[in-house]
């Protein structure tokens, strides 16, 4: 199992269950094509390297690289780094986090999208071992200074500015920026203390559906409808009519997790079913339940009545 499925039976998994053995655990956020990941895994075969990457194409390239090189101490996760940190890493078990050339989001209005903000550093402290560290390498000086300030604001880290290790300058972007003559910046954020606020894994549910009495409406005008949820936002993108009812393509965004899923409204033996389709095996989270609840509200507006609610 080189690629970690999001639908693990247990969150977070034991290191032994994820890798088949014990060892120092390292998380790389944004591994790109995996060349640094592979070099790290080769040079430190005793380490266990968990990588997180949002680009599906990059995950595929990295997966091929790991298989080609026969590396067994690497696990890849397709998704956001904070999600992996929260749900795939047990508290106090992480030796190191590596972030090479993160997106700096240079525009002022986009800075809340930056990874290395105070809230992230606080949550990271709950997963690092005492003395564990985050290593940052970047070519963006303003973001580098921003990250230093955000970490220092927590009072949880000792920050050491160092020359970048050579291995960190052999990534795809490092080679590109080196050729362009850019300067590089590197720092180690070493955990001294832990934030007292708990950061439990994301809660998951088995089902998200409702049964209603009444007749299926002739039409569901939901396209491009955005619904604000307590946990995030849901957008009903498209509605398709089938033989038994409606299929609603839905985009759900919540903290560190984005999913596109199908909701369905169809006739059943006990009335009208409204809930999550099994297609794609989405994670049933609070936000997904909220999206189903919003769909049920629309059906109630059409005169249907809820007789069983699992939203």
mmCIF file of C-alpha atoms in Angstrom:
data_model
loop_
_atom_site.group_PDB
_atom_site.id
_atom_site.type_symbol
_atom_site.label_atom_id
_atom_site.label_comp_id
_atom_site.label_asym_id
_atom_site.label_seq_id
_atom_site.Cartn_x
_atom_site.Cartn_y
_atom_site.Cartn_z
ATOM 1 C CA UNK A 1 0.000 0.000 0.000
ATOM 2 C CA UNK A 2 2.100 2.905 -1.253
ATOM 3 C CA UNK A 3 -0.899 5.268 -1.538
ATOM 4 C CA UNK A 4 -2.793 5.867 1.699
ATOM 5 C CA UNK A 5 -6.589 5.785 1.229
ATOM 6 C CA UNK A 6 -8.550 8.471 3.047
ATOM 7 C CA UNK A 7 -11.127 5.861 4.068
ATOM 8 C CA UNK A 8 -8.908 4.097 6.579
ATOM 9 C CA UNK A 9 -10.733 2.001 9.141
ATOM 10 C CA UNK A 10 -9.073 3.922 11.976
ATOM 11 C CA UNK A 11 -7.978 7.553 12.182
ATOM 12 C CA UNK A 12 -5.151 8.144 12.950
ATOM 13 C CA UNK A 13 -3.534 4.776 12.211
ATOM 14 C CA UNK A 14 -0.693 3.343 14.234
ATOM 15 C CA UNK A 15 2.669 3.774 12.510
ATOM 16 C CA UNK A 16 3.026 -0.021 12.485
ATOM 17 C CA UNK A 17 -0.299 -0.365 10.648
ATOM 18 C CA UNK A 18 0.631 2.251 8.061
ATOM 19 C CA UNK A 19 4.196 1.152 7.321
ATOM 20 C CA UNK A 20 4.394 -2.396 8.644
ATOM 21 C CA UNK A 21 7.157 -1.476 11.092
ATOM 22 C CA UNK A 22 8.263 1.165 13.568
ATOM 23 C CA UNK A 23 10.723 3.959 12.874
ATOM 24 C CA UNK A 24 11.209 7.748 12.908
ATOM 25 C CA UNK A 25 8.190 9.316 11.190
ATOM 26 C CA UNK A 26 8.614 12.196 8.720
ATOM 27 C CA UNK A 27 5.844 14.093 6.905
ATOM 28 C CA UNK A 28 6.612 15.935 3.671
ATOM 29 C CA UNK A 29 3.918 18.437 2.678
ATOM 30 C CA UNK A 30 3.783 19.105 -1.053
ATOM 31 C CA UNK A 31 6.147 16.465 -2.463
ATOM 32 C CA UNK A 32 5.617 17.390 -6.125
ATOM 33 C CA UNK A 33 7.127 14.791 -8.450
ATOM 34 C CA UNK A 34 8.647 12.947 -5.483
ATOM 35 C CA UNK A 35 12.330 13.339 -6.342
ATOM 36 C CA UNK A 36 13.202 14.784 -2.904
ATOM 37 C CA UNK A 37 10.964 12.192 -1.226
ATOM 38 C CA UNK A 38 12.759 9.376 -2.993
ATOM 39 C CA UNK A 39 16.209 10.767 -2.167
ATOM 40 C CA UNK A 40 15.233 11.132 1.484
ATOM 41 C CA UNK A 41 13.863 7.579 1.633
ATOM 42 C CA UNK A 42 16.997 6.169 -0.031
ATOM 43 C CA UNK A 43 19.406 8.049 2.201
ATOM 44 C CA UNK A 44 17.517 7.220 5.409
ATOM 45 C CA UNK A 45 16.088 3.702 4.985
ATOM 46 C CA UNK A 46 15.347 3.581 8.737
ATOM 47 C CA UNK A 47 12.962 6.565 8.383
ATOM 48 C CA UNK A 48 9.270 6.271 7.533
ATOM 49 C CA UNK A 49 8.283 8.985 5.062
ATOM 50 C CA UNK A 50 4.657 10.058 4.681
ATOM 51 C CA UNK A 51 4.057 12.475 1.805
ATOM 52 C CA UNK A 52 0.995 14.646 1.134
ATOM 53 C CA UNK A 53 0.295 16.286 -2.230
ATOM 54 C CA UNK A 54 -2.855 17.893 -3.678
ATOM 55 C CA UNK A 55 -1.988 17.333 -7.348
ATOM 56 C CA UNK A 56 -3.234 13.975 -8.645
ATOM 57 C CA UNK A 57 -0.770 14.091 -11.546
ATOM 58 C CA UNK A 58 2.124 14.652 -9.135
ATOM 59 C CA UNK A 59 0.980 11.779 -6.932
ATOM 60 C CA UNK A 60 0.942 9.488 -9.955
ATOM 61 C CA UNK A 61 4.449 10.564 -11.022
ATOM 62 C CA UNK A 62 5.766 10.120 -7.489
ATOM 63 C CA UNK A 63 4.095 6.721 -7.173
ATOM 64 C CA UNK A 64 5.773 5.523 -10.365
ATOM 65 C CA UNK A 65 9.102 6.811 -9.065
ATOM 66 C CA UNK A 66 8.768 4.964 -5.743
ATOM 67 C CA UNK A 67 7.811 1.730 -7.492
ATOM 68 C CA UNK A 68 10.623 2.090 -10.013
ATOM 69 C CA UNK A 69 13.154 2.556 -7.238
ATOM 70 C CA UNK A 70 11.671 -0.156 -5.036
ATOM 71 C CA UNK A 71 11.240 2.129 -2.022
ATOM 72 C CA UNK A 72 9.203 0.537 0.742
ATOM 73 C CA UNK A 73 9.524 3.164 3.485
ATOM 74 C CA UNK A 74 7.313 5.739 1.716
ATOM 75 C CA UNK A 75 3.545 6.254 1.863
ATOM 76 C CA UNK A 76 1.823 8.831 -0.338
ATOM 77 C CA UNK A 77 -1.425 10.631 0.427
ATOM 78 C CA UNK A 78 -3.416 12.513 -2.223
ATOM 79 C CA UNK A 79 -4.787 15.491 -0.344
ATOM 80 C CA UNK A 80 -3.919 18.485 1.774
ATOM 81 C CA UNK A 81 -1.021 18.399 4.206
ATOM 82 C CA UNK A 82 -2.985 19.632 7.249
ATOM 83 C CA UNK A 83 -5.568 16.895 6.631
ATOM 84 C CA UNK A 84 -2.818 14.268 6.656
ATOM 85 C CA UNK A 85 -1.266 15.822 9.764
ATOM 86 C CA UNK A 86 -4.595 15.789 11.583
ATOM 87 C CA UNK A 87 -5.948 12.408 10.534
ATOM 88 C CA UNK A 88 -2.965 10.219 9.614
ATOM 89 C CA UNK A 89 -0.549 11.109 12.420
ATOM 90 C CA UNK A 90 -1.043 10.197 16.069
ATOM 91 C CA UNK A 91 -0.367 12.971 18.611
ATOM 92 C CA UNK A 92 3.259 13.243 19.669
ATOM 93 C CA UNK A 93 4.642 10.746 17.137
ATOM 94 C CA UNK A 94 6.120 12.922 14.389
ATOM 95 C CA UNK A 95 9.872 13.456 14.265
ATOM 96 C CA UNK A 96 9.978 15.941 11.427
ATOM 97 C CA UNK A 97 7.916 17.866 8.879
ATOM 98 C CA UNK A 98 9.484 19.038 5.622
ATOM 99 C CA UNK A 99 8.027 21.868 3.545
ATOM 100 C CA UNK A 100 9.973 22.690 0.386
ATOM 101 C CA UNK A 101 8.945 25.709 -1.697
ATOM 102 C CA UNK A 102 5.344 26.092 -0.526
ATOM 103 C CA UNK A 103 2.970 28.324 -2.471
ATOM 104 C CA UNK A 104 3.662 31.814 -1.039
ATOM 105 C CA UNK A 105 0.257 33.279 -1.998
ATOM 106 C CA UNK A 106 1.958 36.665 -2.445
ATOM 107 C CA UNK A 107 -1.184 38.820 -2.764
ATOM 108 C CA UNK A 108 -2.299 40.375 0.509
ATOM 109 C CA UNK A 109 -5.891 39.198 0.131
ATOM 110 C CA UNK A 110 -4.715 35.577 -0.298
ATOM 111 C CA UNK A 111 -2.410 35.358 2.714
ATOM 112 C CA UNK A 112 -4.988 33.455 4.766
ATOM 113 C CA UNK A 113 -4.373 30.564 2.340
ATOM 114 C CA UNK A 114 -0.729 30.265 3.372
ATOM 115 C CA UNK A 115 0.152 27.020 5.088
ATOM 116 C CA UNK A 116 2.651 28.344 7.644
ATOM 117 C CA UNK A 117 0.409 30.510 9.789
ATOM 118 C CA UNK A 118 0.100 30.700 13.568
ATOM 119 C CA UNK A 119 -2.876 28.297 13.724
ATOM 120 C CA UNK A 120 -0.951 25.667 11.749
ATOM 121 C CA UNK A 121 2.128 25.942 13.980
ATOM 122 C CA UNK A 122 -0.056 25.543 17.063
ATOM 123 C CA UNK A 123 -1.703 22.413 15.699
ATOM 124 C CA UNK A 124 1.577 21.037 14.428
ATOM 125 C CA UNK A 125 2.923 21.131 17.990
ATOM 126 C CA UNK A 126 0.323 18.516 19.011
ATOM 127 C CA UNK A 127 1.709 16.022 16.490
ATOM 128 C CA UNK A 128 5.457 16.616 16.839
ATOM 129 C CA UNK A 129 7.501 14.737 19.399
ATOM 130 C CA UNK A 130 9.333 16.871 21.985
ATOM 131 C CA UNK A 131 12.278 18.315 20.083
ATOM 132 C CA UNK A 132 10.669 17.458 16.737
ATOM 133 C CA UNK A 133 10.976 20.038 13.993
ATOM 134 C CA UNK A 134 9.623 21.548 10.806
ATOM 135 C CA UNK A 135 12.145 22.355 8.072
ATOM 136 C CA UNK A 136 11.205 25.104 5.627
ATOM 137 C CA UNK A 137 13.045 25.920 2.399
ATOM 138 C CA UNK A 138 11.785 28.668 0.092
ATOM 139 C CA UNK A 139 12.911 31.242 -2.434
ATOM 140 C CA UNK A 140 10.257 33.743 -1.289
ATOM 141 C CA UNK A 141 11.835 36.027 1.319
ATOM 142 C CA UNK A 142 8.612 37.781 2.358
ATOM 143 C CA UNK A 143 6.870 34.467 3.029
ATOM 144 C CA UNK A 144 9.958 33.244 4.865
ATOM 145 C CA UNK A 145 9.859 36.269 7.214
ATOM 146 C CA UNK A 146 6.100 35.810 7.589
ATOM 147 C CA UNK A 147 6.545 32.166 8.650
ATOM 148 C CA UNK A 148 9.230 33.112 11.188
ATOM 149 C CA UNK A 149 6.933 35.696 12.752
ATOM 150 C CA UNK A 150 3.931 33.375 12.818
ATOM 151 C CA UNK A 151 5.897 30.610 14.553
ATOM 152 C CA UNK A 152 7.508 32.958 17.058
ATOM 153 C CA UNK A 153 4.068 34.353 17.924
ATOM 154 C CA UNK A 154 3.072 30.966 19.324
ATOM 155 C CA UNK A 155 5.967 30.776 21.780
ATOM 156 C CA UNK A 156 6.097 27.025 21.117
ATOM 157 C CA UNK A 157 9.246 26.811 18.972
ATOM 158 C CA UNK A 158 12.907 27.690 18.859
ATOM 159 C CA UNK A 159 13.603 29.025 15.376
ATOM 160 C CA UNK A 160 17.006 28.514 13.790
ATOM 161 C CA UNK A 161 17.829 30.153 10.452
ATOM 162 C CA UNK A 162 20.358 27.995 8.623
ATOM 163 C CA UNK A 163 21.820 27.547 5.122
ATOM 164 C CA UNK A 164 19.603 25.231 3.072
ATOM 165 C CA UNK A 165 20.755 21.572 3.051
ATOM 166 C CA UNK A 166 21.955 20.539 -0.394
ATOM 167 C CA UNK A 167 19.307 17.838 -0.730
ATOM 168 C CA UNK A 168 16.582 20.497 -0.352
ATOM 169 C CA UNK A 169 18.039 22.346 -3.342
ATOM 170 C CA UNK A 170 17.615 19.388 -5.681
ATOM 171 C CA UNK A 171 13.823 19.566 -5.879
ATOM 172 C CA UNK A 172 12.113 20.434 -9.159
ATOM 173 C CA UNK A 173 11.457 24.044 -8.133
ATOM 174 C CA UNK A 174 14.837 24.526 -6.461
ATOM 175 C CA UNK A 175 16.627 23.580 -9.672
ATOM 176 C CA UNK A 176 14.366 25.914 -11.641
ATOM 177 C CA UNK A 177 14.908 28.857 -9.297
ATOM 178 C CA UNK A 178 18.636 28.161 -8.980
ATOM 179 C CA UNK A 179 18.958 28.475 -12.754
ATOM 180 C CA UNK A 180 17.072 31.780 -12.523
ATOM 181 C CA UNK A 181 19.606 33.032 -9.950
ATOM 182 C CA UNK A 182 17.235 33.313 -7.020
ATOM 183 C CA UNK A 183 18.323 33.265 -3.374
ATOM 184 C CA UNK A 184 17.109 30.551 -0.993
ATOM 185 C CA UNK A 185 16.023 30.717 2.643
ATOM 186 C CA UNK A 186 15.889 27.921 5.185
ATOM 187 C CA UNK A 187 14.837 27.570 8.813
ATOM 188 C CA UNK A 188 14.214 24.862 11.396
ATOM 189 C CA UNK A 189 11.270 25.305 13.769
ATOM 190 C CA UNK A 190 12.061 23.115 16.789
ATOM 191 C CA UNK A 191 9.254 22.244 19.191
ATOM 192 C CA UNK A 192 9.774 23.433 22.759
ATOM 193 C CA UNK A 193 6.230 23.222 24.086
ATOM 194 C CA UNK A 194 2.799 21.986 23.019
ATOM 195 C CA UNK A 195 -0.341 23.990 22.440
ATOM 196 C CA UNK A 196 -2.936 23.019 25.090
ATOM 197 C CA UNK A 197 -5.889 23.044 22.661
ATOM 198 C CA UNK A 198 -6.719 19.502 21.484
ATOM 199 C CA UNK A 199 -6.869 18.766 17.759
ATOM 200 C CA UNK A 200 -8.843 15.531 17.380
ATOM 201 C CA UNK A 201 -9.154 13.793 14.009
ATOM 202 C CA UNK A 202 -12.047 14.749 11.765
ATOM 203 C CA UNK A 203 -15.249 13.015 12.814
ATOM 204 C CA UNK A 204 -16.704 10.582 10.283
ATOM 205 C CA UNK A 205 -20.147 9.022 10.008
ATOM 206 C CA UNK A 206 -21.518 5.870 8.427
ATOM 207 C CA UNK A 207 -24.565 7.451 6.779
ATOM 208 C CA UNK A 208 -26.051 10.784 5.754
ATOM 209 C CA UNK A 209 -29.588 10.424 4.456
ATOM 210 C CA UNK A 210 -33.248 10.995 5.171
ATOM 211 C CA UNK A 211 -36.493 9.258 4.234
ATOM 212 C CA UNK A 212 -39.424 11.442 3.300
ATOM 213 C CA UNK A 213 -43.086 10.905 2.527
ATOM 214 C CA UNK A 214 -44.699 12.500 -0.516
ATOM 215 C CA UNK A 215 -44.196 12.605 -4.243
ATOM 216 C CA UNK A 216 -40.985 13.382 -6.084
ATOM 217 C CA UNK A 217 -41.053 16.932 -7.420
ATOM 218 C CA UNK A 218 -41.076 17.394 -11.153
ATOM 219 C CA UNK A 219 -38.027 19.609 -10.999
ATOM 220 C CA UNK A 220 -35.162 20.467 -8.625
ATOM 221 C CA UNK A 221 -33.798 23.912 -9.451
ATOM 222 C CA UNK A 222 -30.524 23.699 -7.531
ATOM 223 C CA UNK A 223 -27.799 24.430 -10.079
ATOM 224 C CA UNK A 224 -25.093 26.835 -8.865
ATOM 225 C CA UNK A 225 -26.694 27.131 -5.431
ATOM 226 C CA UNK A 226 -24.246 27.752 -2.589
ATOM 227 C CA UNK A 227 -25.180 26.830 0.966
ATOM 228 C CA UNK A 228 -23.239 28.150 3.948
ATOM 229 C CA UNK A 229 -22.712 25.468 6.559
ATOM 230 C CA UNK A 230 -21.395 25.651 10.102
ATOM 231 C CA UNK A 231 -18.469 23.470 9.003
ATOM 232 C CA UNK A 232 -17.863 25.033 5.561
ATOM 233 C CA UNK A 233 -19.769 25.470 2.326
ATOM 234 C CA UNK A 234 -21.653 23.238 -0.115
ATOM 235 C CA UNK A 235 -22.388 24.102 -3.731
ATOM 236 C CA UNK A 236 -25.004 22.229 -5.750
ATOM 237 C CA UNK A 237 -23.374 22.281 -9.187
ATOM 238 C CA UNK A 238 -25.621 20.234 -11.486
ATOM 239 C CA UNK A 239 -28.865 18.286 -11.324
ATOM 240 C CA UNK A 240 -29.580 15.338 -13.622
ATOM 241 C CA UNK A 241 -32.934 13.537 -13.851
ATOM 242 C CA UNK A 242 -32.824 9.730 -13.951
ATOM 243 C CA UNK A 243 -35.460 7.017 -14.138
ATOM 244 C CA UNK A 244 -35.869 6.817 -10.368
ATOM 245 C CA UNK A 245 -35.168 10.415 -9.384
ATOM 246 C CA UNK A 246 -32.467 13.065 -9.333
ATOM 247 C CA UNK A 247 -28.672 13.089 -9.046
ATOM 248 C CA UNK A 248 -27.084 16.240 -7.656
ATOM 249 C CA UNK A 249 -23.384 16.884 -8.254
ATOM 250 C CA UNK A 250 -22.253 18.658 -5.095
ATOM 251 C CA UNK A 251 -19.013 20.396 -4.123
ATOM 252 C CA UNK A 252 -18.276 20.451 -0.383
ATOM 253 C CA UNK A 253 -15.463 22.423 1.234
ATOM 254 C CA UNK A 254 -14.541 22.221 4.908
ATOM 255 C CA UNK A 255 -11.373 22.564 6.931
ATOM 256 C CA UNK A 256 -8.490 20.907 5.042
ATOM 257 C CA UNK A 257 -10.873 18.778 2.947
ATOM 258 C CA UNK A 258 -12.598 19.330 -0.391
ATOM 259 C CA UNK A 259 -14.887 16.727 -1.943
ATOM 260 C CA UNK A 260 -17.040 16.431 -5.051
ATOM 261 C CA UNK A 261 -19.808 13.924 -4.517
ATOM 262 C CA UNK A 262 -23.177 12.799 -5.811
ATOM 263 C CA UNK A 263 -26.316 13.259 -3.779
ATOM 264 C CA UNK A 264 -29.430 11.417 -4.890
ATOM 265 C CA UNK A 265 -33.159 11.859 -4.486
ATOM 266 C CA UNK A 266 -35.055 8.741 -5.527
ATOM 267 C CA UNK A 267 -38.064 6.600 -4.863
ATOM 268 C CA UNK A 268 -37.613 3.803 -2.354
ATOM 269 C CA UNK A 269 -39.826 1.082 -0.909
ATOM 270 C CA UNK A 270 -40.510 3.321 2.105
ATOM 271 C CA UNK A 271 -40.972 6.678 0.400
ATOM 272 C CA UNK A 272 -38.394 9.086 -0.986
ATOM 273 C CA UNK A 273 -34.700 8.651 -0.197
ATOM 274 C CA UNK A 274 -32.409 11.704 -0.104
ATOM 275 C CA UNK A 275 -28.764 11.193 0.689
ATOM 276 C CA UNK A 276 -25.223 10.456 -0.425
ATOM 277 C CA UNK A 277 -24.690 8.174 -3.402
ATOM 278 C CA UNK A 278 -22.105 5.442 -2.979
ATOM 279 C CA UNK A 279 -20.374 6.616 -6.155
ATOM 280 C CA UNK A 280 -16.798 7.657 -5.358
ATOM 281 C CA UNK A 281 -16.984 6.510 -1.715
ATOM 282 C CA UNK A 282 -16.912 10.021 -0.196
ATOM 283 C CA UNK A 283 -16.027 10.641 3.418
ATOM 284 C CA UNK A 284 -19.191 11.300 5.406
ATOM 285 C CA UNK A 285 -18.301 14.331 7.512
ATOM 286 C CA UNK A 286 -20.280 17.028 9.309
ATOM 287 C CA UNK A 287 -20.158 19.203 6.188
ATOM 288 C CA UNK A 288 -21.421 16.373 3.974
ATOM 289 C CA UNK A 289 -24.269 15.778 6.418
ATOM 290 C CA UNK A 290 -24.957 19.517 6.252
ATOM 291 C CA UNK A 291 -25.163 19.361 2.458
ATOM 292 C CA UNK A 292 -27.683 16.519 2.673
ATOM 293 C CA UNK A 293 -29.639 18.493 5.273
ATOM 294 C CA UNK A 294 -29.780 21.462 2.866
ATOM 295 C CA UNK A 295 -31.081 19.153 0.115
ATOM 296 C CA UNK A 296 -33.748 17.786 2.469
ATOM 297 C CA UNK A 297 -34.784 21.352 3.306
ATOM 298 C CA UNK A 298 -35.395 21.963 -0.405
ATOM 299 C CA UNK A 299 -37.530 18.837 -0.619
ATOM 300 C CA UNK A 300 -39.548 19.948 2.393
ATOM 301 C CA UNK A 301 -40.161 23.219 0.569
ATOM 302 C CA UNK A 302 -41.715 21.093 -2.201
ATOM 303 C CA UNK A 303 -44.171 19.627 0.310
ATOM 304 C CA UNK A 304 -42.406 16.406 1.322
ATOM 305 C CA UNK A 305 -42.232 15.463 5.003
ATOM 306 C CA UNK A 306 -39.292 13.862 6.798
ATOM 307 C CA UNK A 307 -40.137 10.542 8.450
ATOM 308 C CA UNK A 308 -36.605 9.377 9.228
ATOM 309 C CA UNK A 309 -33.626 11.680 9.556
ATOM 310 C CA UNK A 310 -29.935 10.679 9.621
ATOM 311 C CA UNK A 311 -28.512 14.072 8.736
#
